[in-house]
C-alpha positions as a LaTeX table, in Angstrom:
\begin{tabular}{lrrr}
\hline
Residue & $x$ (\AA) & $y$ (\AA) & $z$ (\AA) \\
\hline
Met1 & $-4.90$ & $-30.16$ & $-13.84$ \\
Ala2 & $-2.08$ & $-27.64$ & $-13.39$ \\
Arg3 & 0.23 & $-27.17$ & $-16.35$ \\
Lys4 & 3.76 & $-28.39$ & $-15.65$ \\
Leu5 & 6.36 & $-25.64$ & $-15.55$ \\
Ala6 & 9.35 & $-25.72$ & $-17.85$ \\
Lys7 & 12.69 & $-26.42$ & $-16.22$ \\
Gly8 & 14.19 & $-23.37$ & $-14.56$ \\
Arg9 & 10.84 & $-21.59$ & $-14.16$ \\
His10 & 8.91 & $-20.79$ & $-10.99$ \\
Leu11 & 5.73 & $-19.05$ & $-9.87$ \\
Phe12 & 5.27 & $-16.09$ & $-7.54$ \\
Thr13 & 1.96 & $-14.69$ & $-6.32$ \\
Ser14 & 0.89 & $-11.38$ & $-4.76$ \\
Glu15 & $-2.50$ & $-10.00$ & $-3.75$ \\
Ser16 & $-4.13$ & $-6.62$ & $-3.32$ \\
Val17 & $-7.42$ & $-5.48$ & $-1.82$ \\
Ser18 & $-9.80$ & $-2.70$ & $-2.75$ \\
Met19 & $-10.43$ & 0.53 & $-0.87$ \\
Gly20 & $-13.68$ & $-1.06$ & 0.32 \\
His21 & $-11.97$ & $-4.00$ & 1.99 \\
Pro22 & $-12.69$ & $-3.68$ & 5.74 \\
Asp23 & $-9.01$ & $-3.47$ & 6.72 \\
Lys24 & $-8.48$ & $-0.76$ & 4.13 \\
Val25 & $-11.55$ & 1.12 & 5.35 \\
Ser26 & $-9.82$ & 1.20 & 8.74 \\
Asp27 & $-6.50$ & 2.29 & 7.22 \\
Gln28 & $-8.16$ & 5.13 & 5.32 \\
Ile29 & $-10.02$ & 6.41 & 8.37 \\
Ser30 & $-6.81$ & 6.37 & 10.43 \\
Asp31 & $-4.88$ & 8.24 & 7.75 \\
Ala32 & $-7.71$ & 10.71 & 7.16 \\
Val33 & $-7.63$ & 11.56 & 10.87 \\
Leu34 & $-3.85$ & 11.97 & 10.61 \\
Asp35 & $-4.22$ & 14.25 & 7.58 \\
Ser36 & $-6.87$ & 16.37 & 9.28 \\
Leu37 & $-4.43$ & 17.03 & 12.14 \\
Leu38 & $-1.33$ & 17.61 & 10.01 \\
Glu39 & $-3.25$ & 20.10 & 7.91 \\
Val40 & $-3.55$ & 22.47 & 10.88 \\
Asp41 & $-0.61$ & 21.24 & 12.99 \\
Pro42 & 2.29 & 19.76 & 10.96 \\
Met43 & 4.07 & 18.86 & 14.23 \\
Ala44 & 1.19 & 16.74 & 15.56 \\
Arg45 & 2.13 & 13.40 & 17.06 \\
Val46 & $-0.42$ & 10.83 & 15.99 \\
Ala47 & $-0.92$ & 7.09 & 16.41 \\
Cys48 & $-4.49$ & 6.40 & 15.35 \\
Glu49 & $-6.07$ & 2.94 & 15.15 \\
Thr50 & $-9.49$ & 2.10 & 13.72 \\
Leu51 & $-11.78$ & $-0.91$ & 14.02 \\
Cys52 & $-14.88$ & $-1.22$ & 11.85 \\
Thr53 & $-17.61$ & $-3.85$ & 11.90 \\
Thr54 & $-21.36$ & $-4.09$ & 11.33 \\
Gly55 & $-22.75$ & $-0.62$ & 11.98 \\
Leu56 & $-19.79$ & 0.48 & 14.09 \\
Val57 & $-16.49$ & 2.34 & 13.84 \\
Ile58 & $-14.14$ & 2.63 & 16.83 \\
Ile59 & $-11.24$ & 5.11 & 16.65 \\
Ala60 & $-8.56$ & 4.87 & 19.33 \\
Gly61 & $-5.01$ & 6.02 & 19.84 \\
Glu62 & $-2.60$ & 8.64 & 21.06 \\
Val63 & $-2.59$ & 12.20 & 19.76 \\
Thr64 & $-0.55$ & 15.18 & 20.96 \\
Val65 & $-1.10$ & 18.53 & 19.23 \\
His66 & 0.62 & 21.88 & 19.61 \\
Asn67 & $-1.63$ & 24.16 & 17.57 \\
Pro68 & $-4.97$ & 25.18 & 19.15 \\
Lys69 & $-6.64$ & 24.79 & 15.72 \\
Ala70 & $-6.04$ & 21.05 & 15.96 \\
Ala71 & $-8.61$ & 20.83 & 18.74 \\
Lys72 & $-11.31$ & 21.45 & 16.12 \\
Ala73 & $-9.92$ & 18.64 & 13.94 \\
Leu74 & $-10.05$ & 16.30 & 16.93 \\
Gln75 & $-13.65$ & 17.30 & 17.57 \\
Asp76 & $-14.44$ & 16.51 & 13.93 \\
Val77 & $-13.06$ & 12.95 & 13.99 \\
Glu78 & $-16.55$ & 11.48 & 13.63 \\
Asp79 & $-17.29$ & 13.61 & 10.56 \\
Thr80 & $-13.90$ & 12.69 & 9.10 \\
Ala81 & $-14.68$ & 8.98 & 9.46 \\
Arg82 & $-18.12$ & 9.34 & 7.88 \\
Gln83 & $-16.71$ & 11.28 & 4.93 \\
Val84 & $-14.15$ & 8.55 & 4.25 \\
Ile85 & $-16.81$ & 5.85 & 4.38 \\
Arg86 & $-19.01$ & 7.89 & 2.05 \\
Glu87 & $-16.24$ & 8.44 & $-0.48$ \\
Ile88 & $-15.33$ & 4.76 & $-0.49$ \\
Gly89 & $-18.89$ & 3.96 & $-1.51$ \\
Tyr90 & $-20.62$ & 2.61 & 1.59 \\
Thr91 & $-23.81$ & 4.64 & 1.27 \\
Asp92 & $-26.44$ & 1.90 & 1.00 \\
Pro93 & $-27.99$ & 0.78 & 4.33 \\
Ala94 & $-28.62$ & $-2.62$ & 2.72 \\
Ala95 & $-24.88$ & $-3.32$ & 3.10 \\
Lys96 & $-25.37$ & $-3.05$ & 6.90 \\
Phe97 & $-22.47$ & $-0.63$ & 7.07 \\
Asp98 & $-22.94$ & 2.86 & 5.70 \\
Ala99 & $-21.69$ & 6.38 & 6.32 \\
Glu100 & $-24.91$ & 7.80 & 7.70 \\
Ser101 & $-26.12$ & 5.09 & 10.07 \\
Cys102 & $-22.94$ & 3.59 & 11.54 \\
Ala103 & $-22.02$ & 4.55 & 15.11 \\
Val104 & $-18.61$ & 6.20 & 15.59 \\
Ile105 & $-16.91$ & 5.83 & 18.97 \\
Arg106 & $-13.65$ & 7.62 & 19.71 \\
Thr107 & $-11.20$ & 7.12 & 22.56 \\
Ile108 & $-8.07$ & 9.24 & 22.10 \\
His109 & $-5.49$ & 10.41 & 24.64 \\
Gly110 & $-2.05$ & 12.03 & 24.57 \\
Gln111 & 1.24 & 10.43 & 23.58 \\
Ser112 & 3.34 & 8.87 & 26.34 \\
Asp113 & 5.78 & 11.37 & 27.87 \\
Asp114 & 8.43 & 8.62 & 27.90 \\
Ile115 & 8.18 & 8.23 & 24.12 \\
Ala116 & 7.95 & 11.99 & 23.60 \\
Met117 & 11.30 & 12.57 & 25.34 \\
Gly118 & 13.17 & 10.62 & 22.67 \\
Val119 & 11.25 & 12.14 & 19.76 \\
Asp120 & 11.74 & 15.67 & 21.15 \\
Arg121 & 15.49 & 15.05 & 20.90 \\
Glu122 & 14.88 & 14.31 & 17.19 \\
Gly123 & 15.42 & 10.61 & 17.71 \\
Ala124 & 13.40 & 7.74 & 16.27 \\
Gly125 & 9.88 & 7.29 & 17.63 \\
Asp126 & 10.43 & 3.55 & 18.07 \\
Gln127 & 12.95 & 0.79 & 17.56 \\
Gly128 & 12.74 & $-1.66$ & 14.67 \\
Met129 & 13.91 & $-2.56$ & 11.18 \\
Met130 & 12.46 & $-1.31$ & 7.92 \\
Phe131 & 12.89 & $-2.59$ & 4.36 \\
Gly132 & 12.72 & $-0.99$ & 0.94 \\
Phe133 & 12.73 & $-2.85$ & $-2.37$ \\
Ala134 & 12.99 & $-2.15$ & $-6.09$ \\
Cys135 & 13.53 & $-4.21$ & $-9.24$ \\
Arg136 & 13.38 & $-3.78$ & $-13.01$ \\
Glu137 & 10.20 & $-5.81$ & $-13.65$ \\
Thr138 & 7.91 & $-2.82$ & $-14.24$ \\
Pro139 & 8.25 & 0.87 & $-15.23$ \\
Glu140 & 7.52 & 1.69 & $-11.58$ \\
Leu141 & 10.51 & $-0.48$ & $-10.57$ \\
Met142 & 8.14 & $-2.68$ & $-8.56$ \\
Pro143 & 7.59 & $-6.45$ & $-8.60$ \\
Leu144 & 5.11 & $-7.34$ & $-11.35$ \\
Pro145 & 2.65 & $-9.49$ & $-9.31$ \\
Ile146 & 1.86 & $-6.75$ & $-6.78$ \\
Met147 & 1.68 & $-3.99$ & $-9.41$ \\
Leu148 & $-0.81$ & $-5.98$ & $-11.50$ \\
Ser149 & $-2.83$ & $-6.80$ & $-8.37$ \\
His150 & $-3.02$ & $-3.08$ & $-7.50$ \\
Lys151 & $-3.94$ & $-2.16$ & $-11.08$ \\
Leu152 & $-6.79$ & $-4.66$ & $-11.02$ \\
Met153 & $-8.12$ & $-2.88$ & $-7.93$ \\
Asp154 & $-7.69$ & 0.52 & $-9.60$ \\
Arg155 & $-9.69$ & $-0.76$ & $-12.57$ \\
His156 & $-12.33$ & $-2.30$ & $-10.27$ \\
Val157 & $-12.92$ & 1.11 & $-8.64$ \\
Ala158 & $-13.25$ & 2.82 & $-12.02$ \\
Val159 & $-15.75$ & 0.25 & $-13.33$ \\
Arg160 & $-17.72$ & 0.25 & $-10.07$ \\
Arg161 & $-18.02$ & 4.03 & $-9.89$ \\
Thr162 & $-19.17$ & 4.51 & $-13.48$ \\
Asn163 & $-21.71$ & 1.68 & $-12.97$ \\
Arg164 & $-22.11$ & 1.24 & $-16.72$ \\
Ala165 & $-19.98$ & $-1.66$ & $-18.00$ \\
Ile166 & $-20.89$ & $-3.76$ & $-14.95$ \\
Lys167 & $-23.80$ & $-2.62$ & $-12.82$ \\
Gly168 & $-24.18$ & $-3.42$ & $-9.14$ \\
Leu169 & $-20.59$ & $-3.85$ & $-7.97$ \\
Arg170 & $-19.99$ & $-3.01$ & $-4.33$ \\
Pro171 & $-16.80$ & $-1.62$ & $-2.72$ \\
Asp172 & $-15.22$ & $-4.76$ & $-1.22$ \\
Ala173 & $-12.89$ & $-6.69$ & $-3.55$ \\
Lys174 & $-9.64$ & $-8.64$ & $-3.66$ \\
Ser175 & $-7.24$ & $-9.49$ & $-6.46$ \\
Gln176 & $-4.40$ & $-11.97$ & $-6.80$ \\
Val177 & $-1.92$ & $-12.46$ & $-9.63$ \\
Thr178 & 0.49 & $-15.35$ & $-10.15$ \\
Val179 & 3.40 & $-14.67$ & $-12.52$ \\
Glu180 & 5.58 & $-17.30$ & $-14.12$ \\
Tyr181 & 9.28 & $-16.45$ & $-14.01$ \\
Glu182 & 12.40 & $-17.66$ & $-15.72$ \\
Gly183 & 15.11 & $-16.64$ & $-13.29$ \\
Leu184 & 14.35 & $-12.99$ & $-12.47$ \\
Lys185 & 12.43 & $-12.40$ & $-15.70$ \\
Pro186 & 8.58 & $-12.55$ & $-15.86$ \\
Val187 & 7.54 & $-14.63$ & $-18.88$ \\
Arg188 & 3.74 & $-14.99$ & $-18.58$ \\
Ile189 & 0.71 & $-14.42$ & $-16.40$ \\
His190 & $-0.16$ & $-17.80$ & $-14.93$ \\
Thr191 & $-3.26$ & $-17.19$ & $-12.76$ \\
Val192 & $-5.56$ & $-14.26$ & $-11.95$ \\
Val193 & $-8.08$ & $-14.25$ & $-9.10$ \\
Leu194 & $-10.61$ & $-11.46$ & $-8.61$ \\
Ser195 & $-13.38$ & $-11.52$ & $-6.04$ \\
Thr196 & $-15.83$ & $-8.63$ & $-6.04$ \\
Gln197 & $-18.73$ & $-7.82$ & $-3.78$ \\
His198 & $-21.98$ & $-7.23$ & $-5.66$ \\
Asp199 & $-25.66$ & $-6.53$ & $-5.11$ \\
Pro200 & $-28.28$ & $-9.35$ & $-5.05$ \\
His201 & $-28.85$ & $-9.08$ & $-8.82$ \\
Trp202 & $-25.78$ & $-11.27$ & $-9.39$ \\
Asn203 & $-26.72$ & $-14.11$ & $-7.02$ \\
Gly204 & $-27.08$ & $-17.60$ & $-8.51$ \\
Asn205 & $-24.91$ & $-19.71$ & $-10.80$ \\
Ala206 & $-26.23$ & $-18.31$ & $-14.09$ \\
Arg207 & $-25.76$ & $-14.70$ & $-13.01$ \\
Gln208 & $-22.31$ & $-15.44$ & $-11.60$ \\
Ala209 & $-21.28$ & $-16.89$ & $-14.96$ \\
Gln210 & $-22.38$ & $-13.63$ & $-16.61$ \\
Leu211 & $-20.54$ & $-11.61$ & $-13.99$ \\
Lys212 & $-17.36$ & $-13.60$ & $-14.59$ \\
Lys213 & $-17.46$ & $-12.83$ & $-18.32$ \\
Ala214 & $-18.03$ & $-9.15$ & $-17.61$ \\
Val215 & $-15.22$ & $-8.95$ & $-15.05$ \\
Ile216 & $-12.79$ & $-10.65$ & $-17.46$ \\
Lys217 & $-13.79$ & $-8.32$ & $-20.29$ \\
His218 & $-13.93$ & $-5.02$ & $-18.43$ \\
Ile219 & $-11.49$ & $-5.42$ & $-15.53$ \\
Ile220 & $-8.99$ & $-8.25$ & $-16.03$ \\
Glu221 & $-8.11$ & $-8.22$ & $-19.74$ \\
Pro222 & $-7.63$ & $-4.41$ & $-20.01$ \\
Thr223 & $-5.20$ & $-4.58$ & $-17.08$ \\
Met224 & $-2.95$ & $-7.43$ & $-18.18$ \\
Pro225 & 0.23 & $-6.66$ & $-20.19$ \\
Lys226 & $-0.33$ & $-8.09$ & $-23.68$ \\
Arg227 & 3.21 & $-9.46$ & $-24.01$ \\
Leu228 & 2.60 & $-11.74$ & $-20.99$ \\
Trp229 & $-1.08$ & $-12.54$ & $-21.63$ \\
Asp230 & $-1.19$ & $-15.64$ & $-23.84$ \\
Gly231 & $-4.86$ & $-16.52$ & $-23.39$ \\
Lys232 & $-3.99$ & $-19.62$ & $-21.35$ \\
Ala233 & $-4.00$ & $-18.06$ & $-17.89$ \\
Val234 & $-6.19$ & $-19.63$ & $-15.21$ \\
Ile235 & $-8.89$ & $-17.14$ & $-14.16$ \\
His236 & $-11.05$ & $-17.31$ & $-11.03$ \\
Val237 & $-13.82$ & $-14.76$ & $-10.48$ \\
Asn238 & $-15.76$ & $-15.06$ & $-7.20$ \\
Pro239 & $-14.64$ & $-18.68$ & $-6.80$ \\
Thr240 & $-16.95$ & $-19.27$ & $-3.80$ \\
Gly241 & $-19.98$ & $-18.70$ & $-6.06$ \\
Gln242 & $-21.18$ & $-15.27$ & $-4.97$ \\
Phe243 & $-20.03$ & $-12.33$ & $-2.82$ \\
Glu244 & $-23.01$ & $-10.29$ & $-1.65$ \\
Ile245 & $-22.09$ & $-10.02$ & 2.03 \\
Gly246 & $-18.87$ & $-8.04$ & 2.35 \\
Gly247 & $-17.19$ & $-4.96$ & 3.73 \\
Pro248 & $-17.15$ & $-4.43$ & 7.50 \\
His249 & $-20.41$ & $-6.39$ & 7.77 \\
Gly250 & $-18.70$ & $-9.45$ & 6.30 \\
Asp251 & $-15.41$ & $-9.12$ & 8.20 \\
Thr252 & $-14.19$ & $-6.83$ & 10.94 \\
Gly253 & $-11.56$ & $-4.38$ & 9.70 \\
Leu254 & $-8.48$ & $-3.26$ & 11.61 \\
Thr255 & $-5.80$ & $-0.67$ & 10.86 \\
Gly256 & $-2.43$ & $-2.11$ & 9.89 \\
Arg257 & $-3.50$ & $-5.62$ & 8.94 \\
Lys258 & $-2.51$ & $-5.47$ & 5.26 \\
Ile259 & 1.22 & $-4.78$ & 5.55 \\
Ile260 & 2.19 & $-7.06$ & 2.65 \\
Val261 & $-0.45$ & $-5.54$ & 0.36 \\
Asp262 & 0.91 & $-2.12$ & 1.40 \\
Thr263 & 4.49 & $-2.97$ & 0.38 \\
Tyr264 & 5.79 & $-5.48$ & $-2.18$ \\
Gly265 & 3.36 & $-8.36$ & $-2.11$ \\
Gly266 & 5.73 & $-10.67$ & $-0.27$ \\
Arg267 & 8.70 & $-9.97$ & $-2.53$ \\
Gly268 & 11.61 & $-8.98$ & $-0.34$ \\
Arg269 & 11.33 & $-8.83$ & 3.42 \\
His270 & 9.15 & $-6.81$ & 5.80 \\
Gly271 & 10.11 & $-5.32$ & 9.15 \\
Gly272 & 6.65 & $-5.99$ & 10.62 \\
Gly273 & 5.56 & $-2.41$ & 11.29 \\
Ala274 & 2.33 & $-1.06$ & 9.83 \\
Phe275 & 1.98 & 2.45 & 8.38 \\
Ser276 & $-1.49$ & 3.96 & 8.52 \\
Gly277 & $-2.44$ & 6.35 & 11.31 \\
Lys278 & 1.19 & 7.08 & 12.23 \\
Asp279 & 2.82 & 10.48 & 11.95 \\
Pro280 & 6.28 & 10.56 & 10.31 \\
Thr281 & 8.26 & 10.54 & 13.58 \\
Lys282 & 7.33 & 6.86 & 13.63 \\
Val283 & 10.16 & 5.27 & 11.63 \\
Asp284 & 7.97 & 2.24 & 10.93 \\
Arg285 & 6.47 & 4.53 & 8.32 \\
Ser286 & 8.99 & 7.23 & 7.41 \\
Ala287 & 12.09 & 5.02 & 7.29 \\
Thr288 & 10.25 & 2.45 & 5.17 \\
Tyr289 & 9.44 & 5.23 & 2.70 \\
Met290 & 13.11 & 6.28 & 2.72 \\
Ala291 & 14.25 & 2.68 & 2.21 \\
Arg292 & 12.01 & 2.46 & $-0.89$ \\
Tyr293 & 13.36 & 5.81 & $-2.13$ \\
Ile294 & 16.92 & 4.55 & $-1.73$ \\
Ala295 & 16.29 & 1.15 & $-3.35$ \\
Lys296 & 14.45 & 2.72 & $-6.30$ \\
Asn297 & 17.24 & 5.19 & $-6.96$ \\
Val298 & 19.88 & 2.45 & $-6.78$ \\
Val299 & 17.99 & 0.44 & $-9.41$ \\
Ala300 & 17.23 & 3.53 & $-11.53$ \\
Ala301 & 20.97 & 4.30 & $-11.48$ \\
Arg302 & 21.58 & 0.78 & $-12.85$ \\
Ile303 & 23.91 & 0.06 & $-9.99$ \\
Ala304 & 21.83 & $-3.11$ & $-9.54$ \\
Asp305 & 18.77 & $-4.68$ & $-11.18$ \\
Val306 & 17.31 & $-5.71$ & $-7.81$ \\
Cys307 & 17.87 & $-3.86$ & $-4.54$ \\
Glu308 & 16.62 & $-4.45$ & $-1.04$ \\
Val309 & 17.65 & $-1.98$ & 1.67 \\
Gln310 & 17.28 & $-2.57$ & 5.39 \\
Leu311 & 17.46 & 0.30 & 7.89 \\
Ser312 & 17.23 & $-0.18$ & 11.66 \\
Tyr313 & 16.69 & 2.26 & 14.52 \\
Ala314 & 16.69 & 2.52 & 18.32 \\
Ile315 & 14.01 & 4.58 & 20.05 \\
Gly316 & 15.25 & 8.09 & 20.83 \\
Val317 & 18.40 & 7.68 & 18.70 \\
Ala318 & 18.67 & 9.69 & 15.49 \\
Glu319 & 21.18 & 7.76 & 13.38 \\
Pro320 & 20.26 & 4.29 & 12.09 \\
Thr321 & 21.85 & 1.42 & 13.98 \\
Ser322 & 22.54 & $-0.39$ & 10.71 \\
Ile323 & 22.24 & $-0.33$ & 6.92 \\
His324 & 22.12 & $-3.55$ & 4.93 \\
Val325 & 21.94 & $-3.93$ & 1.15 \\
Asp326 & 21.02 & $-7.11$ & $-0.76$ \\
Cys327 & 20.96 & $-7.00$ & $-4.56$ \\
Ser328 & 20.38 & $-10.72$ & $-5.25$ \\
Gly329 & 23.67 & $-10.91$ & $-7.12$ \\
Thr330 & 22.68 & $-8.23$ & $-9.66$ \\
Glu331 & 24.95 & $-5.51$ & $-8.24$ \\
Arg332 & 27.62 & $-3.92$ & $-10.47$ \\
Ile333 & 29.71 & $-2.69$ & $-7.54$ \\
Ala334 & 30.25 & $-4.21$ & $-4.09$ \\
Thr335 & 27.26 & $-3.97$ & $-1.73$ \\
Gln336 & 29.54 & $-2.41$ & 0.91 \\
Gln337 & 30.24 & 0.41 & $-1.53$ \\
Ile338 & 26.49 & 0.78 & $-2.17$ \\
Ser339 & 25.96 & 1.13 & 1.59 \\
Glu340 & 28.60 & 3.86 & 1.71 \\
Leu341 & 26.92 & 5.68 & $-1.19$ \\
Ile342 & 23.59 & 5.49 & 0.66 \\
Arg343 & 25.08 & 7.20 & 3.72 \\
Gln344 & 26.65 & 9.82 & 1.45 \\
His345 & 23.58 & 10.70 & $-0.63$ \\
Phe346 & 20.52 & 10.14 & 1.60 \\
Ala347 & 19.27 & 11.69 & 4.85 \\
Leu348 & 18.78 & 8.85 & 7.32 \\
Thr349 & 17.86 & 10.53 & 10.62 \\
Pro350 & 14.13 & 10.87 & 11.33 \\
Lys351 & 14.38 & 14.66 & 10.99 \\
Gly352 & 16.34 & 14.34 & 7.73 \\
Ile353 & 13.91 & 11.80 & 6.28 \\
Ile354 & 10.89 & 13.94 & 7.14 \\
Lys355 & 12.45 & 16.98 & 5.47 \\
Ala356 & 13.74 & 15.14 & 2.39 \\
Leu357 & 10.42 & 13.44 & 1.66 \\
Gly358 & 8.10 & 16.25 & 2.77 \\
Leu359 & 6.32 & 14.05 & 5.30 \\
Arg360 & 4.68 & 16.70 & 7.48 \\
Gln361 & 2.00 & 17.32 & 4.86 \\
Pro362 & $-1.53$ & 15.82 & 4.74 \\
Ile363 & $-0.67$ & 13.24 & 2.06 \\
Tyr364 & $-1.48$ & 10.01 & 3.81 \\
Arg365 & $-5.10$ & 9.22 & 2.96 \\
His366 & $-3.97$ & 8.46 & $-0.60$ \\
Thr367 & $-1.37$ & 5.97 & 0.62 \\
Ala368 & $-3.99$ & 3.94 & 2.48 \\
Tyr369 & $-5.38$ & 2.08 & $-0.55$ \\
His370 & $-3.84$ & 0.25 & $-3.52$ \\
Gly371 & $-0.31$ & 0.33 & $-2.13$ \\
His372 & 2.16 & 2.80 & $-0.66$ \\
Phe373 & 4.71 & 2.18 & $-3.42$ \\
Gly374 & 4.80 & 2.29 & $-7.21$ \\
Arg375 & 2.57 & 5.39 & $-7.45$ \\
Ser376 & 4.19 & 8.51 & $-8.91$ \\
Arg377 & 2.25 & 10.98 & $-6.76$ \\
Phe378 & 4.50 & 10.27 & $-3.76$ \\
Arg379 & 7.87 & 11.92 & $-3.14$ \\
Trp380 & 9.59 & 8.63 & $-2.25$ \\
Glu381 & 8.89 & 7.35 & $-5.77$ \\
Lys382 & 11.12 & 9.94 & $-7.44$ \\
Thr383 & 14.46 & 8.86 & $-8.95$ \\
Asp384 & 16.11 & 12.26 & $-8.67$ \\
Val385 & 19.23 & 10.91 & $-6.92$ \\
Ala386 & 19.96 & 8.24 & $-9.54$ \\
Thr387 & 22.30 & 10.34 & $-11.72$ \\
Arg388 & 24.42 & 11.42 & $-8.76$ \\
Leu389 & 24.53 & 7.87 & $-7.42$ \\
Arg390 & 25.69 & 6.46 & $-10.75$ \\
Arg391 & 28.37 & 9.14 & $-11.06$ \\
Ser392 & 29.62 & 8.48 & $-7.52$ \\
Ala393 & 29.68 & 4.74 & $-8.25$ \\
Gly394 & 31.97 & 5.37 & $-11.23$ \\
Leu395 & 29.60 & 3.75 & $-13.72$ \\
\hline
\end{tabular}
């Protein structure tokens, strides 16, 4: 029976998936193809989609390159896909999806000339709205439920690859964390769910009970913040009983199907556009990164404790059609003033965003698993504008 919450408290849940989840396999292949092209042709226009299922990978999309060296990268798409699959950990034919035996089919053509006209004028590669979010719940200025879910998946990869603390884990896994809040403040971890694919050794109720103990000991408990871990959290490990059949053999994977995992775990809003496989002229990707950069710097400047930024664009038009700021009542100056500061301190045209965040580099494969935000390796996670913002805000 669920424990009754104290008055004024509520629950919020977010999930993450491992690099071996079929949708993330697809995302990583798409972004690896993008990286292989940007490495030799930083001006490449790429929209690459991947489908993976039992014994099969299909890569489709639109690619326009300007450097003759990129032709070799396009020829090597099959090898790129196999290398990604290998590095993820699908190397055992028993999983019915592995790097050596899967078929790879590619169908790629050039970008539409109608779209290219607008991008060539340095306008946005599509219309749409993009959101960025930040809050003070974690050192990364991310919502706690999604950060803990990602960290569980990071830990799962480390334990799986060493194959010592828990033997026989396979690449597919999912995590889910429910946090109990009092107002905007996290007060305890309420529920943790972790499902992990495994080899046949762990089949059966007795073995699953052993696996649960091992997962709690080696993956869950080391990841949870001690101040919020009171020993009373509900824990589910492989709640269906076992998880031998997984990866692309268990479910077909598609690029761009984990947009909430990729962002803030459902906290804040989402514009609906996916990221992986898209070059930075596509504002679905680049403007979402800029919106995160803006929101994080606003929170780091202590102008607000929570900040959500919306940008919107029209295809072929450089300047955003709108900027909207929502700080959930935590702002220390008017949100209209925050919007004015954003225009003053941040580049908001596609060309300006690409330059400011260094987006023409082959950096994208690493974004395609365990979240695009909250990881210090990416330029949009820096808070190097915070001091100037705070000074301009008069705080």
